[in-house]
Amino acid sequence: MDFQAGYLRSSIGRKTIVAITGIILFGFVFVHMLGNLQIFQEPDKINTYAEFLHNLGGLLWLARGILLVAFVLHVYYALKLSLENKKARPVGYVKESTIQATLSSRYMALTGSVLLAFVIYHLLHFTIGKIQPENFALQETIGDKQRHDVYSMVILGFKNVYVSISYIVAMTLLAFHLRHGVTSVFQTLGFNTPFWAPKTNAFAILYALTIFIGNVSMPVAILLNFVKVPGAQ
């Protein structure tokens, strides 16, 4: 029995792939948030950070490649498991029991699908520059050279109320997704014992809240004018 025909076609194999890719993505989400929180410091901090990442060259593209593969595998196998679960139970229960099922666990496929759309939008906005290209083109002059003015780009981007609202909604869905996702990873890895379950559940809630508060604090602070482009009123 080859790997593709055996392990990846089994429920355990697919859950393991979802768990491993989930760990990679959870780590990225946390590091990405820390990098973005530099918006609360002077402009040089986040602009230098962005320049450092850009100068990584091939290493940056390698990291992006790993993230892309992890993301695609995570979405593919998570949706496949969800569809298989529904197919195995095509007729809903007369009285659905949701005592053990959290709200986040019952809507993982939905939140995941919406987050997929948001990731595409977010990349087009802040990474590729197809949305609000005038902000993406902003440059900061340092001595005799110029570099991408990420600080101004982010602030001007979130100054748009609709952009900020969409971001806050996405981060709310992400928090729900992470709350169950992190718990599921621990369960897949065998930490669903009476001793570990309460601890992993508490960690999942804390992690999801941390990501939510950290990410949402940026558009909120910008809309309230606590963070603004230097010289702006």
JSON list of C-alpha atoms in Angstrom, two decimals:
[
{"chain": "A", "resi": 1, "resn": "MET", "atom": "CA", "xyz": [0.00, 0.00, 0.00]},
{"chain": "A", "resi": 2, "resn": "ASP", "atom": "CA", "xyz": [1.69, 3.20, -1.14]},
{"chain": "A", "resi": 3, "resn": "PHE", "atom": "CA", "xyz": [1.71, 6.46, 0.83]},
{"chain": "A", "resi": 4, "resn": "GLN", "atom": "CA", "xyz": [-0.85, 8.26, -1.34]},
{"chain": "A", "resi": 5, "resn": "ALA", "atom": "CA", "xyz": [-3.26, 5.34, -1.51]},
{"chain": "A", "resi": 6, "resn": "GLY", "atom": "CA", "xyz": [-2.96, 4.49, 2.17]},
{"chain": "A", "resi": 7, "resn": "TYR", "atom": "CA", "xyz": [-1.96, 7.15, 4.67]},
{"chain": "A", "resi": 8, "resn": "LEU", "atom": "CA", "xyz": [-3.29, 10.25, 2.87]},
{"chain": "A", "resi": 9, "resn": "ARG", "atom": "CA", "xyz": [-6.60, 8.53, 2.19]},
{"chain": "A", "resi": 10, "resn": "SER", "atom": "CA", "xyz": [-7.09, 7.69, 5.84]},
{"chain": "A", "resi": 11, "resn": "SER", "atom": "CA", "xyz": [-8.81, 10.05, 8.24]},
{"chain": "A", "resi": 12, "resn": "ILE", "atom": "CA", "xyz": [-5.82, 9.91, 10.62]},
{"chain": "A", "resi": 13, "resn": "GLY", "atom": "CA", "xyz": [-3.39, 10.76, 7.83]},
{"chain": "A", "resi": 14, "resn": "ARG", "atom": "CA", "xyz": [-5.41, 13.73, 6.66]},
{"chain": "A", "resi": 15, "resn": "LYS", "atom": "CA", "xyz": [-5.88, 15.02, 10.20]},
{"chain": "A", "resi": 16, "resn": "THR", "atom": "CA", "xyz": [-2.14, 14.76, 10.75]},
{"chain": "A", "resi": 17, "resn": "ILE", "atom": "CA", "xyz": [-1.46, 16.81, 7.60]},
{"chain": "A", "resi": 18, "resn": "VAL", "atom": "CA", "xyz": [-3.98, 19.43, 8.78]},
{"chain": "A", "resi": 19, "resn": "ALA", "atom": "CA", "xyz": [-2.34, 19.49, 12.21]},
{"chain": "A", "resi": 20, "resn": "ILE", "atom": "CA", "xyz": [1.25, 19.85, 10.94]},
{"chain": "A", "resi": 21, "resn": "THR", "atom": "CA", "xyz": [0.35, 22.56, 8.43]},
{"chain": "A", "resi": 22, "resn": "GLY", "atom": "CA", "xyz": [-1.77, 24.20, 11.12]},
{"chain": "A", "resi": 23, "resn": "ILE", "atom": "CA", "xyz": [1.25, 24.47, 13.43]},
{"chain": "A", "resi": 24, "resn": "ILE", "atom": "CA", "xyz": [3.24, 26.15, 10.63]},
{"chain": "A", "resi": 25, "resn": "LEU", "atom": "CA", "xyz": [0.43, 28.62, 9.98]},
{"chain": "A", "resi": 26, "resn": "PHE", "atom": "CA", "xyz": [-0.19, 29.30, 13.68]},
{"chain": "A", "resi": 27, "resn": "GLY", "atom": "CA", "xyz": [3.48, 30.19, 14.07]},
{"chain": "A", "resi": 28, "resn": "PHE", "atom": "CA", "xyz": [3.37, 32.47, 11.04]},
{"chain": "A", "resi": 29, "resn": "VAL", "atom": "CA", "xyz": [0.25, 34.26, 12.27]},
{"chain": "A", "resi": 30, "resn": "PHE", "atom": "CA", "xyz": [1.93, 35.02, 15.61]},
{"chain": "A", "resi": 31, "resn": "VAL", "atom": "CA", "xyz": [5.22, 36.22, 14.07]},
{"chain": "A", "resi": 32, "resn": "HIS", "atom": "CA", "xyz": [3.34, 38.25, 11.46]},
{"chain": "A", "resi": 33, "resn": "MET", "atom": "CA", "xyz": [1.35, 39.95, 14.21]},
{"chain": "A", "resi": 34, "resn": "LEU", "atom": "CA", "xyz": [4.52, 40.83, 16.15]},
{"chain": "A", "resi": 35, "resn": "GLY", "atom": "CA", "xyz": [6.05, 42.36, 13.03]},
{"chain": "A", "resi": 36, "resn": "ASN", "atom": "CA", "xyz": [2.93, 44.40, 12.32]},
{"chain": "A", "resi": 37, "resn": "LEU", "atom": "CA", "xyz": [2.73, 45.70, 15.90]},
{"chain": "A", "resi": 38, "resn": "GLN", "atom": "CA", "xyz": [5.84, 47.73, 15.15]},
{"chain": "A", "resi": 39, "resn": "ILE", "atom": "CA", "xyz": [3.36, 50.21, 13.66]},
{"chain": "A", "resi": 40, "resn": "PHE", "atom": "CA", "xyz": [3.04, 51.51, 17.25]},
{"chain": "A", "resi": 41, "resn": "GLN", "atom": "CA", "xyz": [6.71, 52.54, 17.23]},
{"chain": "A", "resi": 42, "resn": "GLU", "atom": "CA", "xyz": [8.47, 55.18, 15.15]},
{"chain": "A", "resi": 43, "resn": "PRO", "atom": "CA", "xyz": [8.21, 54.72, 11.35]},
{"chain": "A", "resi": 44, "resn": "ASP", "atom": "CA", "xyz": [11.82, 53.57, 11.05]},
{"chain": "A", "resi": 45, "resn": "LYS", "atom": "CA", "xyz": [11.10, 50.36, 12.99]},
{"chain": "A", "resi": 46, "resn": "ILE", "atom": "CA", "xyz": [8.56, 48.76, 10.68]},
{"chain": "A", "resi": 47, "resn": "ASN", "atom": "CA", "xyz": [10.18, 50.18, 7.54]},
{"chain": "A", "resi": 48, "resn": "THR", "atom": "CA", "xyz": [13.56, 48.73, 8.54]},
{"chain": "A", "resi": 49, "resn": "TYR", "atom": "CA", "xyz": [11.86, 45.42, 9.32]},
{"chain": "A", "resi": 50, "resn": "ALA", "atom": "CA", "xyz": [10.19, 45.40, 5.89]},
{"chain": "A", "resi": 51, "resn": "GLU", "atom": "CA", "xyz": [13.50, 46.27, 4.22]},
{"chain": "A", "resi": 52, "resn": "PHE", "atom": "CA", "xyz": [15.22, 43.44, 6.11]},
{"chain": "A", "resi": 53, "resn": "LEU", "atom": "CA", "xyz": [12.64, 40.95, 4.88]},
{"chain": "A", "resi": 54, "resn": "HIS", "atom": "CA", "xyz": [12.94, 42.25, 1.32]},
{"chain": "A", "resi": 55, "resn": "ASN", "atom": "CA", "xyz": [16.74, 41.90, 1.42]},
{"chain": "A", "resi": 56, "resn": "LEU", "atom": "CA", "xyz": [16.45, 38.23, 2.37]},
{"chain": "A", "resi": 57, "resn": "GLY", "atom": "CA", "xyz": [15.88, 37.58, -1.31]},
{"chain": "A", "resi": 58, "resn": "GLY", "atom": "CA", "xyz": [15.82, 33.85, -1.97]},
{"chain": "A", "resi": 59, "resn": "LEU", "atom": "CA", "xyz": [15.27, 32.98, 1.69]},
{"chain": "A", "resi": 60, "resn": "LEU", "atom": "CA", "xyz": [12.14, 35.11, 1.74]},
{"chain": "A", "resi": 61, "resn": "TRP", "atom": "CA", "xyz": [10.78, 33.34, -1.33]},
{"chain": "A", "resi": 62, "resn": "LEU", "atom": "CA", "xyz": [11.65, 29.97, 0.22]},
{"chain": "A", "resi": 63, "resn": "ALA", "atom": "CA", "xyz": [9.68, 30.92, 3.34]},
{"chain": "A", "resi": 64, "resn": "ARG", "atom": "CA", "xyz": [6.79, 32.11, 1.19]},
{"chain": "A", "resi": 65, "resn": "GLY", "atom": "CA", "xyz": [6.90, 28.85, -0.74]},
{"chain": "A", "resi": 66, "resn": "ILE", "atom": "CA", "xyz": [6.74, 26.79, 2.44]},
{"chain": "A", "resi": 67, "resn": "LEU", "atom": "CA", "xyz": [3.84, 28.89, 3.72]},
{"chain": "A", "resi": 68, "resn": "LEU", "atom": "CA", "xyz": [2.01, 28.58, 0.41]},
{"chain": "A", "resi": 69, "resn": "VAL", "atom": "CA", "xyz": [2.38, 24.79, 0.36]},
{"chain": "A", "resi": 70, "resn": "ALA", "atom": "CA", "xyz": [1.31, 24.57, 4.02]},
{"chain": "A", "resi": 71, "resn": "PHE", "atom": "CA", "xyz": [-1.67, 26.83, 3.35]},
{"chain": "A", "resi": 72, "resn": "VAL", "atom": "CA", "xyz": [-2.84, 24.89, 0.28]},
{"chain": "A", "resi": 73, "resn": "LEU", "atom": "CA", "xyz": [-2.49, 21.52, 2.00]},
{"chain": "A", "resi": 74, "resn": "HIS", "atom": "CA", "xyz": [-4.22, 22.81, 5.12]},
{"chain": "A", "resi": 75, "resn": "VAL", "atom": "CA", "xyz": [-7.20, 24.19, 3.19]},
{"chain": "A", "resi": 76, "resn": "TYR", "atom": "CA", "xyz": [-7.46, 21.18, 0.87]},
{"chain": "A", "resi": 77, "resn": "TYR", "atom": "CA", "xyz": [-7.41, 18.47, 3.53]},
{"chain": "A", "resi": 78, "resn": "ALA", "atom": "CA", "xyz": [-9.48, 20.45, 6.04]},
{"chain": "A", "resi": 79, "resn": "LEU", "atom": "CA", "xyz": [-12.24, 20.95, 3.48]},
{"chain": "A", "resi": 80, "resn": "LYS", "atom": "CA", "xyz": [-11.94, 17.32, 2.38]},
{"chain": "A", "resi": 81, "resn": "LEU", "atom": "CA", "xyz": [-12.39, 16.12, 5.96]},
{"chain": "A", "resi": 82, "resn": "SER", "atom": "CA", "xyz": [-15.35, 18.45, 6.43]},
{"chain": "A", "resi": 83, "resn": "LEU", "atom": "CA", "xyz": [-17.07, 17.22, 3.27]},
{"chain": "A", "resi": 84, "resn": "GLU", "atom": "CA", "xyz": [-16.41, 13.58, 4.18]},
{"chain": "A", "resi": 85, "resn": "ASN", "atom": "CA", "xyz": [-17.90, 14.12, 7.63]},
{"chain": "A", "resi": 86, "resn": "LYS", "atom": "CA", "xyz": [-21.05, 15.62, 6.10]},
{"chain": "A", "resi": 87, "resn": "LYS", "atom": "CA", "xyz": [-21.25, 12.80, 3.55]},
{"chain": "A", "resi": 88, "resn": "ALA", "atom": "CA", "xyz": [-21.00, 10.22, 6.31]},
{"chain": "A", "resi": 89, "resn": "ARG", "atom": "CA", "xyz": [-23.93, 11.93, 8.06]},
{"chain": "A", "resi": 90, "resn": "PRO", "atom": "CA", "xyz": [-26.09, 13.24, 5.16]},
{"chain": "A", "resi": 91, "resn": "VAL", "atom": "CA", "xyz": [-29.26, 13.51, 7.27]},
{"chain": "A", "resi": 92, "resn": "GLY", "atom": "CA", "xyz": [-29.07, 15.91, 10.19]},
{"chain": "A", "resi": 93, "resn": "TYR", "atom": "CA", "xyz": [-30.05, 14.82, 13.66]},
{"chain": "A", "resi": 94, "resn": "VAL", "atom": "CA", "xyz": [-33.66, 15.43, 14.68]},
{"chain": "A", "resi": 95, "resn": "LYS", "atom": "CA", "xyz": [-32.33, 17.26, 17.72]},
{"chain": "A", "resi": 96, "resn": "GLU", "atom": "CA", "xyz": [-28.75, 18.41, 17.25]},
{"chain": "A", "resi": 97, "resn": "SER", "atom": "CA", "xyz": [-26.59, 18.10, 20.35]},
{"chain": "A", "resi": 98, "resn": "THR", "atom": "CA", "xyz": [-24.18, 21.02, 20.69]},
{"chain": "A", "resi": 99, "resn": "ILE", "atom": "CA", "xyz": [-23.22, 20.69, 24.33]},
{"chain": "A", "resi": 100, "resn": "GLN", "atom": "CA", "xyz": [-19.70, 19.50, 23.50]},
{"chain": "A", "resi": 101, "resn": "ALA", "atom": "CA", "xyz": [-19.41, 21.35, 20.18]},
{"chain": "A", "resi": 102, "resn": "THR", "atom": "CA", "xyz": [-18.27, 24.95, 20.46]},
{"chain": "A", "resi": 103, "resn": "LEU", "atom": "CA", "xyz": [-19.53, 27.61, 18.08]},
{"chain": "A", "resi": 104, "resn": "SER", "atom": "CA", "xyz": [-16.08, 27.83, 16.50]},
{"chain": "A", "resi": 105, "resn": "SER", "atom": "CA", "xyz": [-15.92, 24.07, 15.88]},
{"chain": "A", "resi": 106, "resn": "ARG", "atom": "CA", "xyz": [-19.30, 23.96, 14.12]},
{"chain": "A", "resi": 107, "resn": "TYR", "atom": "CA", "xyz": [-18.36, 26.66, 11.62]},
{"chain": "A", "resi": 108, "resn": "MET", "atom": "CA", "xyz": [-14.72, 25.79, 10.84]},
{"chain": "A", "resi": 109, "resn": "ALA", "atom": "CA", "xyz": [-15.39, 25.22, 7.14]},
{"chain": "A", "resi": 110, "resn": "LEU", "atom": "CA", "xyz": [-17.28, 28.50, 6.84]},
{"chain": "A", "resi": 111, "resn": "THR", "atom": "CA", "xyz": [-14.73, 30.61, 8.73]},
{"chain": "A", "resi": 112, "resn": "GLY", "atom": "CA", "xyz": [-11.92, 28.90, 6.83]},
{"chain": "A", "resi": 113, "resn": "SER", "atom": "CA", "xyz": [-13.52, 29.70, 3.47]},
{"chain": "A", "resi": 114, "resn": "VAL", "atom": "CA", "xyz": [-14.06, 33.36, 4.37]},
{"chain": "A", "resi": 115, "resn": "LEU", "atom": "CA", "xyz": [-10.48, 33.61, 5.67]},
{"chain": "A", "resi": 116, "resn": "LEU", "atom": "CA", "xyz": [-9.20, 32.18, 2.38]},
{"chain": "A", "resi": 117, "resn": "ALA", "atom": "CA", "xyz": [-10.93, 35.02, 0.53]},
{"chain": "A", "resi": 118, "resn": "PHE", "atom": "CA", "xyz": [-9.53, 37.52, 3.02]},
{"chain": "A", "resi": 119, "resn": "VAL", "atom": "CA", "xyz": [-5.96, 36.24, 2.64]},
{"chain": "A", "resi": 120, "resn": "ILE", "atom": "CA", "xyz": [-6.20, 36.74, -1.13]},
{"chain": "A", "resi": 121, "resn": "TYR", "atom": "CA", "xyz": [-7.55, 40.27, -0.60]},
{"chain": "A", "resi": 122, "resn": "HIS", "atom": "CA", "xyz": [-4.90, 41.04, 2.02]},
{"chain": "A", "resi": 123, "resn": "LEU", "atom": "CA", "xyz": [-2.09, 39.92, -0.28]},
{"chain": "A", "resi": 124, "resn": "LEU", "atom": "CA", "xyz": [-3.46, 42.02, -3.14]},
{"chain": "A", "resi": 125, "resn": "HIS", "atom": "CA", "xyz": [-3.63, 45.00, -0.78]},
{"chain": "A", "resi": 126, "resn": "PHE", "atom": "CA", "xyz": [-0.43, 45.06, 1.28]},
{"chain": "A", "resi": 127, "resn": "THR", "atom": "CA", "xyz": [1.90, 42.60, -0.51]},
{"chain": "A", "resi": 128, "resn": "ILE", "atom": "CA", "xyz": [1.21, 42.98, -4.23]},
{"chain": "A", "resi": 129, "resn": "GLY", "atom": "CA", "xyz": [-0.23, 46.51, -4.18]},
{"chain": "A", "resi": 130, "resn": "LYS", "atom": "CA", "xyz": [-3.15, 45.98, -6.56]},
{"chain": "A", "resi": 131, "resn": "ILE", "atom": "CA", "xyz": [-5.52, 47.60, -4.05]},
{"chain": "A", "resi": 132, "resn": "GLN", "atom": "CA", "xyz": [-4.78, 51.25, -3.17]},
{"chain": "A", "resi": 133, "resn": "PRO", "atom": "CA", "xyz": [-1.66, 51.21, -5.40]},
{"chain": "A", "resi": 134, "resn": "GLU", "atom": "CA", "xyz": [-1.00, 54.88, -4.61]},
{"chain": "A", "resi": 135, "resn": "ASN", "atom": "CA", "xyz": [-0.27, 53.92, -0.98]},
{"chain": "A", "resi": 136, "resn": "PHE", "atom": "CA", "xyz": [1.79, 50.90, -1.98]},
{"chain": "A", "resi": 137, "resn": "ALA", "atom": "CA", "xyz": [4.00, 53.14, -4.13]},
{"chain": "A", "resi": 138, "resn": "LEU", "atom": "CA", "xyz": [4.95, 55.43, -1.23]},
{"chain": "A", "resi": 139, "resn": "GLN", "atom": "CA", "xyz": [8.70, 55.73, -0.62]},
{"chain": "A", "resi": 140, "resn": "GLU", "atom": "CA", "xyz": [10.76, 56.89, 2.34]},
{"chain": "A", "resi": 141, "resn": "THR", "atom": "CA", "xyz": [14.06, 58.69, 1.71]},
{"chain": "A", "resi": 142, "resn": "ILE", "atom": "CA", "xyz": [16.98, 57.55, 3.87]},
{"chain": "A", "resi": 143, "resn": "GLY", "atom": "CA", "xyz": [20.18, 59.42, 3.04]},
{"chain": "A", "resi": 144, "resn": "ASP", "atom": "CA", "xyz": [20.74, 59.00, -0.68]},
{"chain": "A", "resi": 145, "resn": "LYS", "atom": "CA", "xyz": [18.43, 56.02, -1.14]},
{"chain": "A", "resi": 146, "resn": "GLN", "atom": "CA", "xyz": [14.74, 55.25, -0.97]},
{"chain": "A", "resi": 147, "resn": "ARG", "atom": "CA", "xyz": [12.83, 52.35, 0.49]},
{"chain": "A", "resi": 148, "resn": "HIS", "atom": "CA", "xyz": [9.22, 51.22, 0.74]},
{"chain": "A", "resi": 149, "resn": "ASP", "atom": "CA", "xyz": [7.27, 53.34, 3.26]},
{"chain": "A", "resi": 150, "resn": "VAL", "atom": "CA", "xyz": [5.31, 50.51, 4.88]},
{"chain": "A", "resi": 151, "resn": "TYR", "atom": "CA", "xyz": [4.43, 52.68, 7.88]},
{"chain": "A", "resi": 152, "resn": "SER", "atom": "CA", "xyz": [2.49, 55.22, 5.80]},
{"chain": "A", "resi": 153, "resn": "MET", "atom": "CA", "xyz": [1.02, 52.51, 3.56]},
{"chain": "A", "resi": 154, "resn": "VAL", "atom": "CA", "xyz": [-0.51, 50.64, 6.48]},
{"chain": "A", "resi": 155, "resn": "ILE", "atom": "CA", "xyz": [-1.85, 53.76, 8.19]},
{"chain": "A", "resi": 156, "resn": "LEU", "atom": "CA", "xyz": [-3.40, 55.20, 5.03]},
{"chain": "A", "resi": 157, "resn": "GLY", "atom": "CA", "xyz": [-4.82, 51.79, 4.20]},
{"chain": "A", "resi": 158, "resn": "PHE", "atom": "CA", "xyz": [-6.58, 51.44, 7.55]},
{"chain": "A", "resi": 159, "resn": "LYS", "atom": "CA", "xyz": [-7.75, 55.05, 7.41]},
{"chain": "A", "resi": 160, "resn": "ASN", "atom": "CA", "xyz": [-10.33, 53.69, 5.00]},
{"chain": "A", "resi": 161, "resn": "VAL", "atom": "CA", "xyz": [-13.19, 52.69, 7.29]},
{"chain": "A", "resi": 162, "resn": "TYR", "atom": "CA", "xyz": [-14.35, 49.88, 5.02]},
{"chain": "A", "resi": 163, "resn": "VAL", "atom": "CA", "xyz": [-10.85, 48.37, 4.88]},
{"chain": "A", "resi": 164, "resn": "SER", "atom": "CA", "xyz": [-10.60, 48.50, 8.68]},
{"chain": "A", "resi": 165, "resn": "ILE", "atom": "CA", "xyz": [-14.05, 47.00, 9.20]},
{"chain": "A", "resi": 166, "resn": "SER", "atom": "CA", "xyz": [-13.33, 44.15, 6.80]},
{"chain": "A", "resi": 167, "resn": "TYR", "atom": "CA", "xyz": [-10.03, 43.52, 8.61]},
{"chain": "A", "resi": 168, "resn": "ILE", "atom": "CA", "xyz": [-11.70, 43.51, 12.04]},
{"chain": "A", "resi": 169, "resn": "VAL", "atom": "CA", "xyz": [-14.40, 41.10, 10.83]},
{"chain": "A", "resi": 170, "resn": "ALA", "atom": "CA", "xyz": [-11.72, 38.83, 9.35]},
{"chain": "A", "resi": 171, "resn": "MET", "atom": "CA", "xyz": [-9.73, 38.88, 12.59]},
{"chain": "A", "resi": 172, "resn": "THR", "atom": "CA", "xyz": [-12.88, 37.97, 14.53]},
{"chain": "A", "resi": 173, "resn": "LEU", "atom": "CA", "xyz": [-13.41, 34.96, 12.28]},
{"chain": "A", "resi": 174, "resn": "LEU", "atom": "CA", "xyz": [-9.71, 34.11, 12.55]},
{"chain": "A", "resi": 175, "resn": "ALA", "atom": "CA", "xyz": [-9.98, 34.09, 16.35]},
{"chain": "A", "resi": 176, "resn": "PHE", "atom": "CA", "xyz": [-12.91, 31.66, 16.19]},
{"chain": "A", "resi": 177, "resn": "HIS", "atom": "CA", "xyz": [-11.01, 29.51, 13.71]},
{"chain": "A", "resi": 178, "resn": "LEU", "atom": "CA", "xyz": [-7.84, 29.48, 15.83]},
{"chain": "A", "resi": 179, "resn": "ARG", "atom": "CA", "xyz": [-9.74, 28.74, 19.02]},
{"chain": "A", "resi": 180, "resn": "HIS", "atom": "CA", "xyz": [-10.91, 25.38, 17.66]},
{"chain": "A", "resi": 181, "resn": "GLY", "atom": "CA", "xyz": [-7.99, 24.81, 15.32]},
{"chain": "A", "resi": 182, "resn": "VAL", "atom": "CA", "xyz": [-5.33, 24.93, 18.03]},
{"chain": "A", "resi": 183, "resn": "THR", "atom": "CA", "xyz": [-7.39, 22.58, 20.20]},
{"chain": "A", "resi": 184, "resn": "SER", "atom": "CA", "xyz": [-7.79, 20.17, 17.28]},
{"chain": "A", "resi": 185, "resn": "VAL", "atom": "CA", "xyz": [-4.03, 20.14, 16.66]},
{"chain": "A", "resi": 186, "resn": "PHE", "atom": "CA", "xyz": [-3.40, 19.12, 20.25]},
{"chain": "A", "resi": 187, "resn": "GLN", "atom": "CA", "xyz": [-6.08, 16.43, 20.00]},
{"chain": "A", "resi": 188, "resn": "THR", "atom": "CA", "xyz": [-4.57, 15.03, 16.81]},
{"chain": "A", "resi": 189, "resn": "LEU", "atom": "CA", "xyz": [-1.16, 14.91, 18.49]},
{"chain": "A", "resi": 190, "resn": "GLY", "atom": "CA", "xyz": [-2.60, 12.94, 21.41]},
{"chain": "A", "resi": 191, "resn": "PHE", "atom": "CA", "xyz": [-3.06, 15.68, 24.01]},
{"chain": "A", "resi": 192, "resn": "ASN", "atom": "CA", "xyz": [-6.79, 15.00, 24.49]},
{"chain": "A", "resi": 193, "resn": "THR", "atom": "CA", "xyz": [-6.40, 13.25, 27.83]},
{"chain": "A", "resi": 194, "resn": "PRO", "atom": "CA", "xyz": [-8.27, 14.41, 30.96]},
{"chain": "A", "resi": 195, "resn": "PHE", "atom": "CA", "xyz": [-5.01, 15.93, 32.24]},
{"chain": "A", "resi": 196, "resn": "TRP", "atom": "CA", "xyz": [-4.05, 17.84, 29.08]},
{"chain": "A", "resi": 197, "resn": "ALA", "atom": "CA", "xyz": [-7.44, 18.74, 27.59]},
{"chain": "A", "resi": 198, "resn": "PRO", "atom": "CA", "xyz": [-8.26, 21.65, 29.97]},
{"chain": "A", "resi": 199, "resn": "LYS", "atom": "CA", "xyz": [-4.75, 23.06, 29.56]},
{"chain": "A", "resi": 200, "resn": "THR", "atom": "CA", "xyz": [-4.70, 22.87, 25.77]},
{"chain": "A", "resi": 201, "resn": "ASN", "atom": "CA", "xyz": [-8.20, 24.36, 25.65]},
{"chain": "A", "resi": 202, "resn": "ALA", "atom": "CA", "xyz": [-7.10, 27.29, 27.84]},
{"chain": "A", "resi": 203, "resn": "PHE", "atom": "CA", "xyz": [-4.01, 27.80, 25.67]},
{"chain": "A", "resi": 204, "resn": "ALA", "atom": "CA", "xyz": [-6.16, 27.82, 22.51]},
{"chain": "A", "resi": 205, "resn": "ILE", "atom": "CA", "xyz": [-8.45, 30.48, 23.95]},
{"chain": "A", "resi": 206, "resn": "LEU", "atom": "CA", "xyz": [-5.50, 32.60, 25.14]},
{"chain": "A", "resi": 207, "resn": "TYR", "atom": "CA", "xyz": [-3.75, 32.29, 21.78]},
{"chain": "A", "resi": 208, "resn": "ALA", "atom": "CA", "xyz": [-6.86, 33.23, 19.81]},
{"chain": "A", "resi": 209, "resn": "LEU", "atom": "CA", "xyz": [-7.53, 36.24, 22.05]},
{"chain": "A", "resi": 210, "resn": "THR", "atom": "CA", "xyz": [-3.91, 37.37, 21.78]},
{"chain": "A", "resi": 211, "resn": "ILE", "atom": "CA", "xyz": [-4.01, 37.26, 17.98]},
{"chain": "A", "resi": 212, "resn": "PHE", "atom": "CA", "xyz": [-7.37, 39.03, 17.90]},
{"chain": "A", "resi": 213, "resn": "ILE", "atom": "CA", "xyz": [-6.42, 41.84, 20.28]},
{"chain": "A", "resi": 214, "resn": "GLY", "atom": "CA", "xyz": [-3.00, 42.34, 18.73]},
{"chain": "A", "resi": 215, "resn": "ASN", "atom": "CA", "xyz": [-4.26, 42.53, 15.14]},
{"chain": "A", "resi": 216, "resn": "VAL", "atom": "CA", "xyz": [-7.43, 44.52, 15.82]},
{"chain": "A", "resi": 217, "resn": "SER", "atom": "CA", "xyz": [-5.53, 47.08, 17.90]},
{"chain": "A", "resi": 218, "resn": "MET", "atom": "CA", "xyz": [-3.88, 48.40, 14.72]},
{"chain": "A", "resi": 219, "resn": "PRO", "atom": "CA", "xyz": [-6.92, 49.51, 12.67]},
{"chain": "A", "resi": 220, "resn": "VAL", "atom": "CA", "xyz": [-8.68, 50.71, 15.83]},
{"chain": "A", "resi": 221, "resn": "ALA", "atom": "CA", "xyz": [-5.72, 52.86, 16.88]},
{"chain": "A", "resi": 222, "resn": "ILE", "atom": "CA", "xyz": [-5.39, 54.26, 13.36]},
{"chain": "A", "resi": 223, "resn": "LEU", "atom": "CA", "xyz": [-9.10, 55.06, 13.04]},
{"chain": "A", "resi": 224, "resn": "LEU", "atom": "CA", "xyz": [-8.98, 56.82, 16.43]},
{"chain": "A", "resi": 225, "resn": "ASN", "atom": "CA", "xyz": [-5.96, 58.79, 15.20]},
{"chain": "A", "resi": 226, "resn": "PHE", "atom": "CA", "xyz": [-3.67, 57.44, 17.92]},
{"chain": "A", "resi": 227, "resn": "VAL", "atom": "CA", "xyz": [-1.31, 56.33, 15.16]},
{"chain": "A", "resi": 228, "resn": "LYS", "atom": "CA", "xyz": [-0.90, 58.60, 12.15]},
{"chain": "A", "resi": 229, "resn": "VAL", "atom": "CA", "xyz": [1.42, 59.53, 9.35]},
{"chain": "A", "resi": 230, "resn": "PRO", "atom": "CA", "xyz": [4.09, 62.00, 10.53]},
{"chain": "A", "resi": 231, "resn": "GLY", "atom": "CA", "xyz": [2.94, 65.56, 9.95]},
{"chain": "A", "resi": 232, "resn": "ALA", "atom": "CA", "xyz": [-0.71, 64.58, 9.50]},
{"chain": "A", "resi": 233, "resn": "GLN", "atom": "CA", "xyz": [-3.34, 66.38, 11.48]}
]
